[in-house]
Tab-separated table of C-alpha atoms in Angstrom:
chain	number	residue	atom	x	y	z
Q	135	UNK	CA	88.871	-214.317	94.575
Q	136	UNK	CA	92.180	-215.996	95.243
Q	137	UNK	CA	95.036	-213.974	96.692
Q	138	UNK	CA	96.619	-211.674	94.103
Q	139	UNK	CA	99.986	-211.666	95.931
Q	140	UNK	CA	103.064	-212.686	93.988
Q	141	UNK	CA	105.877	-215.030	95.047
Q	142	UNK	CA	108.503	-213.433	97.319
Q	143	UNK	CA	111.351	-214.969	95.293
Q	144	UNK	CA	113.061	-212.280	93.214
Q	145	UNK	CA	112.276	-212.472	89.509
Q	146	UNK	CA	109.439	-214.966	90.100
Q	147	UNK	CA	106.204	-213.825	88.472
Q	148	UNK	CA	103.872	-216.486	89.818
Q	149	UNK	CA	101.053	-216.122	92.319
Q	150	UNK	CA	101.684	-217.456	95.834
Q	151	UNK	CA	100.060	-220.637	97.028
Q	152	UNK	CA	97.219	-219.429	99.235
Q	153	UNK	CA	98.308	-219.089	102.849
Q	154	UNK	CA	102.024	-219.062	101.990
Q	155	UNK	CA	104.475	-216.448	100.698
Q	156	UNK	CA	105.880	-218.344	97.711
Q	157	UNK	CA	104.583	-220.002	94.588
Q	158	UNK	CA	104.409	-223.801	94.499
Q	159	UNK	CA	107.701	-224.079	92.586
Q	160	UNK	CA	109.607	-222.069	95.215
Q	161	UNK	CA	107.890	-223.622	98.202
Q	162	UNK	CA	109.852	-225.892	100.534
Q	163	UNK	CA	106.591	-227.738	101.189
Q	164	UNK	CA	105.804	-228.304	97.542
Q	165	UNK	CA	104.865	-231.972	97.794
Q	166	UNK	CA	102.915	-231.495	100.996
Q	167	UNK	CA	100.920	-228.576	99.575
Q	168	UNK	CA	100.143	-230.508	96.384
Q	169	UNK	CA	99.147	-233.634	98.300
Q	170	UNK	CA	96.977	-231.647	100.701
Q	171	UNK	CA	95.133	-229.891	97.877
Q	172	UNK	CA	94.634	-233.164	95.973
Q	173	UNK	CA	93.373	-234.830	99.124
Q	174	UNK	CA	90.836	-232.030	99.654
Q	175	UNK	CA	89.611	-232.534	96.088
Q	176	UNK	CA	89.375	-236.301	96.540
Q	177	UNK	CA	87.256	-235.725	99.665
Q	178	UNK	CA	84.874	-233.583	97.522
Q	179	UNK	CA	85.514	-230.588	99.757
Q	180	UNK	CA	84.201	-227.334	98.319
Q	181	UNK	CA	87.221	-225.135	97.696
Q	182	UNK	CA	86.965	-221.400	97.169
Q	183	UNK	CA	89.413	-218.566	96.516
Q	184	UNK	CA	92.464	-220.842	96.529
Q	185	UNK	CA	95.569	-220.491	94.367
Q	186	UNK	CA	98.046	-223.271	93.614
Q	187	UNK	CA	99.409	-222.889	90.101
Q	188	UNK	CA	101.986	-225.294	88.704
Q	189	UNK	CA	100.263	-228.332	90.181
Q	190	UNK	CA	101.115	-231.820	88.891
Q	191	UNK	CA	98.463	-234.480	89.227
Q	192	UNK	CA	98.477	-238.033	87.858
Q	193	UNK	CA	95.935	-240.843	88.033
Q	194	UNK	CA	93.554	-239.192	90.465
Q	195	UNK	CA	89.799	-239.359	90.768
Q	196	UNK	CA	88.619	-235.915	91.793
Q	197	UNK	CA	85.169	-236.316	90.265
Q	198	UNK	CA	82.451	-234.260	91.897
Q	199	UNK	CA	84.866	-231.527	93.014
Q	200	UNK	CA	83.530	-228.033	93.606
Q	201	UNK	CA	85.908	-225.160	92.934
Q	202	UNK	CA	85.053	-221.467	93.141
Q	203	UNK	CA	87.380	-218.614	92.120
Q	204	UNK	CA	90.490	-220.796	92.205
Q	205	UNK	CA	93.765	-220.504	90.316
Q	206	UNK	CA	95.289	-223.761	89.024
Q	207	UNK	CA	97.050	-222.290	86.003
Q	208	UNK	CA	100.242	-223.752	84.459
Q	209	UNK	CA	99.398	-227.198	85.836
Q	210	UNK	CA	99.704	-230.704	84.457
Q	211	UNK	CA	96.914	-233.236	84.749
Q	212	UNK	CA	97.421	-236.752	83.410
Q	213	UNK	CA	94.726	-239.445	83.732
Q	214	UNK	CA	92.691	-237.261	86.083
Q	215	UNK	CA	88.938	-237.727	86.375
Q	216	UNK	CA	87.140	-234.371	86.798
Q	217	UNK	CA	83.712	-235.853	85.947
Q	218	UNK	CA	80.666	-234.092	87.415
Q	219	UNK	CA	82.860	-231.352	88.889
Q	220	UNK	CA	81.694	-227.778	89.286
Q	221	UNK	CA	84.127	-225.036	88.285
Q	222	UNK	CA	83.127	-221.416	88.677
Q	223	UNK	CA	85.484	-218.543	87.900
Q	224	UNK	CA	88.448	-220.915	87.936
Q	225	UNK	CA	91.718	-220.235	86.132
Q	226	UNK	CA	93.390	-223.257	84.518
Q	227	UNK	CA	95.149	-221.481	81.643
Q	228	UNK	CA	98.411	-222.716	80.105
Q	229	UNK	CA	97.913	-226.188	81.555
Q	230	UNK	CA	98.255	-229.658	80.072
Q	231	UNK	CA	95.445	-232.199	80.241
Q	232	UNK	CA	96.159	-235.707	78.960
Q	233	UNK	CA	93.507	-238.452	79.032
Q	234	UNK	CA	91.368	-236.444	81.459
Q	235	UNK	CA	87.651	-237.043	81.915
Q	236	UNK	CA	85.390	-234.009	82.214
Q	237	UNK	CA	82.087	-235.841	81.668
Q	238	UNK	CA	79.120	-233.939	83.026
Q	239	UNK	CA	81.116	-231.020	84.408
Q	240	UNK	CA	79.658	-227.570	84.929
Q	241	UNK	CA	82.139	-224.852	84.013
Q	242	UNK	CA	81.035	-221.253	84.407
Q	243	UNK	CA	83.253	-218.238	83.707
Q	244	UNK	CA	86.335	-220.445	83.813
Q	245	UNK	CA	89.536	-220.031	81.836
Q	246	UNK	CA	91.374	-222.859	80.034
Q	247	UNK	CA	93.153	-220.654	77.459
Q	248	UNK	CA	96.487	-221.680	76.013
Q	249	UNK	CA	96.097	-225.183	77.424
Q	250	UNK	CA	96.809	-228.453	75.679
Q	251	UNK	CA	94.137	-231.165	75.706
Q	252	UNK	CA	94.917	-234.653	74.424
Q	253	UNK	CA	92.362	-237.489	74.523
Q	254	UNK	CA	89.983	-235.605	76.819
Q	255	UNK	CA	86.277	-236.229	77.177
Q	256	UNK	CA	83.863	-233.344	77.928
Q	257	UNK	CA	80.609	-235.115	76.971
Q	258	UNK	CA	77.292	-234.009	78.502
Q	259	UNK	CA	78.835	-230.933	80.115
Q	260	UNK	CA	77.614	-227.386	80.667
Q	261	UNK	CA	80.558	-225.232	79.663
Q	262	UNK	CA	79.155	-221.719	79.809
Q	263	UNK	CA	80.948	-218.403	79.424
Q	264	UNK	CA	84.242	-220.247	79.498
Q	265	UNK	CA	87.483	-219.353	77.793
Q	266	UNK	CA	89.187	-221.908	75.523
Q	267	UNK	CA	90.962	-219.243	73.455
Q	268	UNK	CA	94.242	-220.487	71.966
Q	269	UNK	CA	93.862	-224.070	73.184
Q	270	UNK	CA	95.478	-226.971	71.374
Q	271	UNK	CA	93.057	-229.909	71.447
Q	272	UNK	CA	93.641	-233.277	69.872
Q	273	UNK	CA	91.234	-236.212	69.898
Q	274	UNK	CA	88.752	-234.609	72.292
Q	275	UNK	CA	84.991	-235.011	72.622
Q	276	UNK	CA	82.515	-232.269	73.573
Q	277	UNK	CA	79.397	-234.182	72.421
Q	278	UNK	CA	75.980	-233.358	73.952
Q	279	UNK	CA	77.395	-230.295	75.709
Q	280	UNK	CA	76.115	-226.767	76.188
Q	281	UNK	CA	78.887	-224.387	75.073
Q	282	UNK	CA	76.898	-221.160	75.362
Q	283	UNK	CA	79.125	-218.066	75.042
Q	284	UNK	CA	82.319	-220.155	75.168
Q	285	UNK	CA	85.294	-218.918	73.144
Q	286	UNK	CA	87.565	-221.063	70.987
Q	287	UNK	CA	89.222	-218.125	69.174
Q	288	UNK	CA	92.607	-219.081	67.687
Q	289	UNK	CA	92.241	-222.643	68.978
Q	290	UNK	CA	93.839	-225.549	67.153
Q	291	UNK	CA	91.306	-228.371	67.053
Q	292	UNK	CA	92.249	-231.716	65.566
Q	293	UNK	CA	89.929	-234.725	65.654
Q	294	UNK	CA	87.518	-232.918	67.950
Q	295	UNK	CA	83.823	-233.722	68.101
Q	296	UNK	CA	81.108	-231.162	68.924
Q	297	UNK	CA	78.117	-233.370	68.077
Q	298	UNK	CA	74.683	-232.241	69.277
Q	299	UNK	CA	76.052	-229.237	71.166
Q	300	UNK	CA	74.504	-225.867	71.895
Q	301	UNK	CA	76.880	-223.443	70.180
Q	302	UNK	CA	74.855	-220.253	70.621
Q	303	UNK	CA	77.290	-217.324	70.900
Q	304	UNK	CA	80.279	-219.712	70.840
Q	305	UNK	CA	83.223	-218.122	69.026
Q	306	UNK	CA	85.486	-220.155	66.724
Q	307	UNK	CA	87.069	-217.212	64.909
Q	308	UNK	CA	90.551	-217.937	63.518
Q	309	UNK	CA	90.467	-221.481	64.899
Q	310	UNK	CA	92.237	-224.180	62.897
Q	311	UNK	CA	89.944	-227.163	62.560
Q	312	UNK	CA	91.011	-230.528	61.198
Q	313	UNK	CA	88.473	-233.345	61.228
Q	314	UNK	CA	86.113	-231.437	63.514
Q	315	UNK	CA	82.456	-232.458	63.570
Q	316	UNK	CA	79.526	-230.168	64.443
Q	317	UNK	CA	76.876	-232.739	63.491
Q	318	UNK	CA	73.406	-231.986	64.938
Q	319	UNK	CA	74.784	-228.786	66.567
Q	320	UNK	CA	73.463	-225.268	65.944
Q	321	UNK	CA	76.739	-224.109	64.372
Q	322	UNK	CA	74.847	-221.346	62.527
Q	323	UNK	CA	74.484	-219.582	65.904
Q	324	UNK	CA	78.245	-219.668	66.500
Q	325	UNK	CA	80.767	-217.218	65.034
Q	326	UNK	CA	83.415	-218.457	62.626
Q	327	UNK	CA	84.501	-215.260	60.889
Q	328	UNK	CA	85.832	-211.901	62.127
Q	329	UNK	CA	83.464	-210.041	59.828
Q	330	UNK	CA	80.258	-211.686	61.107
G	131	UNK	CA	87.510	-208.285	98.572
G	132	UNK	CA	85.215	-210.719	96.783
G	133	UNK	CA	84.238	-210.585	93.110
G	134	UNK	CA	80.989	-212.105	91.851
G	135	UNK	CA	79.899	-212.520	88.253
G	136	UNK	CA	76.335	-212.022	87.025
G	137	UNK	CA	75.140	-212.593	83.467
G	138	UNK	CA	72.049	-210.928	82.124
G	139	UNK	CA	70.237	-212.533	79.207
G	140	UNK	CA	68.944	-209.070	78.358
G	141	UNK	CA	71.838	-207.403	76.556
G	142	UNK	CA	73.984	-210.525	77.116
G	143	UNK	CA	76.122	-208.456	79.450
G	144	UNK	CA	78.162	-209.164	82.565
G	145	UNK	CA	77.617	-207.339	85.825
G	146	UNK	CA	80.255	-207.573	88.535
G	147	UNK	CA	79.566	-207.384	92.250
G	148	UNK	CA	82.579	-206.483	94.351
G	149	UNK	CA	82.150	-206.605	98.083
G	150	UNK	CA	84.276	-205.825	101.100
G	151	UNK	CA	84.282	-207.525	104.508
G	152	UNK	CA	81.966	-204.886	106.019
G	153	UNK	CA	79.098	-205.682	103.643
G	154	UNK	CA	79.516	-202.660	101.373
G	155	UNK	CA	79.544	-203.396	97.673
G	156	UNK	CA	80.278	-201.920	94.274
G	157	UNK	CA	78.364	-202.937	91.153
G	158	UNK	CA	80.046	-202.588	87.780
G	159	UNK	CA	77.759	-202.208	84.743
G	160	UNK	CA	74.296	-203.228	85.960
G	161	UNK	CA	72.893	-203.902	82.489
G	162	UNK	CA	69.729	-205.424	83.875
G	163	UNK	CA	68.277	-205.830	87.345
G	164	UNK	CA	66.710	-209.241	87.818
G	165	UNK	CA	65.894	-211.580	90.670
G	166	UNK	CA	69.175	-213.469	90.290
G	167	UNK	CA	71.203	-210.283	90.750
G	168	UNK	CA	69.109	-209.304	93.772
G	169	UNK	CA	69.622	-212.777	95.270
G	170	UNK	CA	73.367	-212.560	94.598
G	171	UNK	CA	73.569	-209.241	96.444
G	172	UNK	CA	71.284	-210.146	99.335
G	173	UNK	CA	72.463	-213.719	99.925
G	174	UNK	CA	75.968	-212.346	100.405
G	175	UNK	CA	74.610	-209.664	102.768
G	176	UNK	CA	75.831	-206.743	100.674
G	177	UNK	CA	74.439	-203.234	100.326
G	178	UNK	CA	75.160	-201.469	97.043
G	179	UNK	CA	76.979	-198.222	97.873
G	180	UNK	CA	78.508	-197.431	94.486
G	181	UNK	CA	77.942	-198.141	90.812
G	182	UNK	CA	80.782	-197.931	88.297
G	183	UNK	CA	79.932	-197.683	84.607
G	184	UNK	CA	82.460	-198.647	81.941
G	185	UNK	CA	80.414	-196.694	79.382
G	186	UNK	CA	76.856	-195.502	78.898
G	187	UNK	CA	75.401	-198.093	76.516
G	188	UNK	CA	72.029	-199.448	77.743
G	189	UNK	CA	73.258	-203.043	78.070
G	190	UNK	CA	75.547	-201.741	80.836
G	191	UNK	CA	73.269	-199.223	82.530
G	192	UNK	CA	69.624	-200.282	82.150
G	193	UNK	CA	69.429	-201.851	85.611
G	194	UNK	CA	70.209	-198.592	87.425
G	195	UNK	CA	66.598	-197.404	87.586
G	196	UNK	CA	65.343	-200.478	89.442
G	197	UNK	CA	68.443	-200.637	91.629
G	198	UNK	CA	67.908	-197.027	92.709
G	199	UNK	CA	64.519	-198.014	94.159
G	200	UNK	CA	66.251	-200.523	96.448
G	201	UNK	CA	69.663	-199.060	97.266
G	202	UNK	CA	71.019	-195.593	97.830
G	203	UNK	CA	74.221	-195.391	95.798
G	204	UNK	CA	76.510	-193.012	93.942
G	205	UNK	CA	77.283	-193.448	90.242
G	206	UNK	CA	80.761	-193.089	88.725
G	207	UNK	CA	81.520	-192.891	85.019
G	208	UNK	CA	83.624	-190.954	82.524
G	209	UNK	CA	80.803	-188.963	80.963
G	210	UNK	CA	77.755	-187.437	82.683
G	211	UNK	CA	74.886	-189.678	83.606
G	212	UNK	CA	72.192	-187.083	84.061
G	213	UNK	CA	68.888	-188.913	83.843
G	214	UNK	CA	68.768	-189.870	87.515
G	215	UNK	CA	68.637	-187.956	90.762
G	216	UNK	CA	71.321	-190.283	92.142
G	217	UNK	CA	74.609	-188.579	93.004
G	218	UNK	CA	76.922	-188.676	90.036
G	219	UNK	CA	80.725	-188.419	90.011
G	220	UNK	CA	82.567	-187.851	86.730
G	221	UNK	CA	85.889	-189.670	86.601
G	222	UNK	CA	88.971	-188.194	84.982
G	223	UNK	CA	91.620	-190.181	83.112
G	224	UNK	CA	94.280	-191.934	85.225
G	225	UNK	CA	92.392	-191.269	88.414
G	226	UNK	CA	93.063	-193.189	91.610
G	227	UNK	CA	90.352	-193.216	94.226
G	228	UNK	CA	88.913	-195.385	96.971
G	229	UNK	CA	85.359	-196.626	97.496
G	230	UNK	CA	84.394	-198.603	100.595
G	231	UNK	CA	88.082	-199.298	101.234
G	232	UNK	CA	88.637	-200.657	97.718
G	233	UNK	CA	91.288	-198.855	95.651
G	234	UNK	CA	90.317	-198.178	92.045
G	235	UNK	CA	92.289	-196.815	89.114
G	236	UNK	CA	90.773	-195.562	85.867
G	237	UNK	CA	92.062	-195.635	82.312
G	238	UNK	CA	90.177	-193.849	79.541
G	239	UNK	CA	90.243	-196.169	76.505
G	240	UNK	CA	88.024	-194.641	73.788
G	241	UNK	CA	87.031	-196.320	70.537
G	242	UNK	CA	84.074	-198.583	71.274
G	243	UNK	CA	82.515	-195.430	72.705
G	244	UNK	CA	84.007	-192.049	73.453
G	245	UNK	CA	83.425	-192.524	77.185
G	246	UNK	CA	84.835	-196.060	77.577
G	247	UNK	CA	86.756	-196.447	80.784
G	248	UNK	CA	88.634	-199.419	82.221
G	249	UNK	CA	88.668	-199.911	85.996
G	250	UNK	CA	91.644	-201.531	87.663
G	251	UNK	CA	91.101	-202.985	91.102
G	252	UNK	CA	94.081	-204.806	92.569
G	253	UNK	CA	95.161	-207.270	89.844
G	254	UNK	CA	91.750	-207.301	88.169
G	255	UNK	CA	90.713	-205.132	85.250
G	256	UNK	CA	87.120	-204.478	84.249
G	257	UNK	CA	87.254	-203.718	80.567
G	258	UNK	CA	83.609	-203.194	79.591
G	259	UNK	CA	83.399	-203.412	75.791
G	260	UNK	CA	86.990	-202.291	75.172
G	261	UNK	CA	88.671	-205.679	75.351
G	262	UNK	CA	86.816	-209.003	75.321
G	263	UNK	CA	87.946	-212.611	75.409
G	264	UNK	CA	89.645	-213.198	72.038
G	265	UNK	CA	88.251	-210.018	70.465
G	266	UNK	CA	88.082	-206.248	70.882
G	267	UNK	CA	84.882	-204.248	71.210
G	268	UNK	CA	82.773	-203.345	68.179
G	269	UNK	CA	83.231	-199.932	66.633
G	270	UNK	CA	81.079	-197.911	64.262
G	271	UNK	CA	83.817	-196.614	61.947
G	272	UNK	CA	87.381	-197.206	60.775
G	273	UNK	CA	88.438	-194.157	62.778
G	274	UNK	CA	86.898	-195.510	65.980
G	275	UNK	CA	88.489	-198.921	65.385
G	276	UNK	CA	91.868	-197.303	64.846
G	277	UNK	CA	91.430	-195.233	68.012
G	278	UNK	CA	90.403	-198.325	69.991
G	279	UNK	CA	93.384	-200.372	68.792
G	280	UNK	CA	95.794	-197.553	69.576
G	281	UNK	CA	94.257	-196.996	73.013
G	282	UNK	CA	94.503	-200.708	73.859
G	283	UNK	CA	98.082	-200.871	72.623
G	284	UNK	CA	99.187	-197.742	74.476
G	285	UNK	CA	97.235	-198.086	77.718
G	286	UNK	CA	96.325	-201.726	78.379
G	287	UNK	CA	98.994	-203.941	76.836
G	288	UNK	CA	101.858	-202.296	78.807
G	289	UNK	CA	100.146	-203.285	82.086
G	290	UNK	CA	101.181	-206.325	84.112
G	291	UNK	CA	100.161	-209.281	81.922
G	292	UNK	CA	99.123	-211.315	84.969
G	293	UNK	CA	96.170	-208.957	85.295
G	294	UNK	CA	92.850	-210.822	85.279
G	295	UNK	CA	90.365	-209.412	82.792
G	296	UNK	CA	86.646	-209.193	83.427
G	297	UNK	CA	84.918	-208.019	80.231
G	298	UNK	CA	81.442	-206.563	79.730
G	299	UNK	CA	80.449	-209.523	77.567
G	300	UNK	CA	81.677	-213.114	77.409
G	301	UNK	CA	84.208	-215.107	79.370
G	302	UNK	CA	86.913	-213.772	81.697
G	303	UNK	CA	90.528	-213.846	80.602
G	304	UNK	CA	93.945	-212.462	81.481
G	305	UNK	CA	95.978	-209.774	79.779
G	306	UNK	CA	98.631	-212.362	78.872
G	307	UNK	CA	96.043	-214.527	77.123
G	308	UNK	CA	94.754	-211.538	75.173
G	309	UNK	CA	98.207	-210.389	74.131
G	310	UNK	CA	98.943	-213.921	72.875
G	311	UNK	CA	95.651	-215.027	71.324
G	312	UNK	CA	93.283	-212.078	70.813
G	313	UNK	CA	92.447	-212.366	67.111
G	314	UNK	CA	91.730	-208.654	66.566
G	315	UNK	CA	95.016	-207.623	68.199
G	316	UNK	CA	96.911	-210.294	66.241
G	317	UNK	CA	95.198	-209.232	63.005
G	318	UNK	CA	96.225	-205.623	63.603
G	319	UNK	CA	99.789	-206.754	64.238
G	320	UNK	CA	99.828	-208.825	61.012
G	321	UNK	CA	98.513	-205.875	58.985
G	322	UNK	CA	101.119	-203.583	60.525
G	323	UNK	CA	103.948	-206.093	59.907
G	324	UNK	CA	102.774	-206.530	56.291
G	325	UNK	CA	102.724	-202.750	55.745
G	326	UNK	CA	106.197	-202.331	57.250
G	327	UNK	CA	107.672	-205.164	55.144
G	328	UNK	CA	106.239	-203.600	51.990
C-alpha cells in the first residue's frame, strides 16, 4: 500500500507524496513531482504503492499504464487517455475527469467515489469490484463492459450508457438516473432497491 | 506492510493478506481456500502465521480447514472458534495488540452478528460485514439493525475519515466516502431528521 503518513504542514489532512514529507499542494517541488509522475506513466512504467493526490493532468496519453495500490485522489484529469490501463487497488476518489478515455481498462478494487465524470468513455472495460459510489457522471459510456460487483450507490447518472454490460452484483441503489440505457445488459442481476 | 486483496467466488467474500518485510503474514477472513489464494501467498513468499476473523459466518471462515493443513497459525476472533485444534485467541473490545510486528486495534461492532469485530491496522480498517461500500451489513431483525446502526455511529464514524475501508464483500472505500454516500447511513439520518422535525 501507499504510505499512510500525513502532510507535515499543520492543519493539512492530506497524505504525503511518496518519498516526501508534504502533500503535493504544500510541496516546494510540486511541478517537478507532478511532471515526474506523469512522465513515468507516459513511459508505461509499472507503479506500485505510490501516493500523489491533488494531481492536475491535461492532454496526456498515459494509455497502457499499470498502477497498483496507488493514491491519486482529489485530482483533475482533462483530455487524458487512460485506455488499456490496469488499475488495481487504486484510489481516485473526489477527482474530476473531463473528456477522458478509459477504453479497455482493467480496474480491480479501485475507488472513484465522489468523482465527477463528463464525456468519458469506458467502453470494453473490465471494471470489477470497483467503487463508483456518489459519482456524478454526465454523457459517459460504459458499453460492452464487465461491471461485476461495482457500486454506483447514490450516483447521479445523466445520459449514461450501460449497453451490453455484465451487471451481476452491481449496485445502483438510490442512484438518480436520467436517460440511462441498460439495453442488452443483465440489469435483473443488479440491485436497484434497498429492500432487494 | 503490504495488503493484498483476494476474492472468492464461493461466498462472494474478500480475503485480505497482510504481510511484513520478514515474510510473515496475516490472513483476514479466509472464506475459501483456492489455488489463487495459495499462489498469492506463495508468490509473495509469505507464511501465514495468524488468521483474524471479523465474525464466524462460513463465507469468512470456511477456508481455515484447508489452510491449517498447509500453515501453522493462530486464530483470533471475538467469539470462540472451537472446531479446530489450532490455537485460538479470543479478542476483547478495544484491544491493542501486535502480530508479526503489525499493530492491530479491535472494535466490537455488533448487529450483523453478535461477534462482529472491526480490525484497525494503521490507517486501514477491515470491516467484515459491518460496513460495506455504499451499504451496511444485513441483519436478521429490526433490533439487530438498530444495534448495528448505533454501533457504526458510535464506534466507526468518529474515527479519522481518511481511514481506508476494506469490507468483507464488495469494493474498498474510505470512511469519508461512507459517511457522505452510504445509502443505509443516509437513510437512517433522514428517518431520524424526519422524526425529530415531527
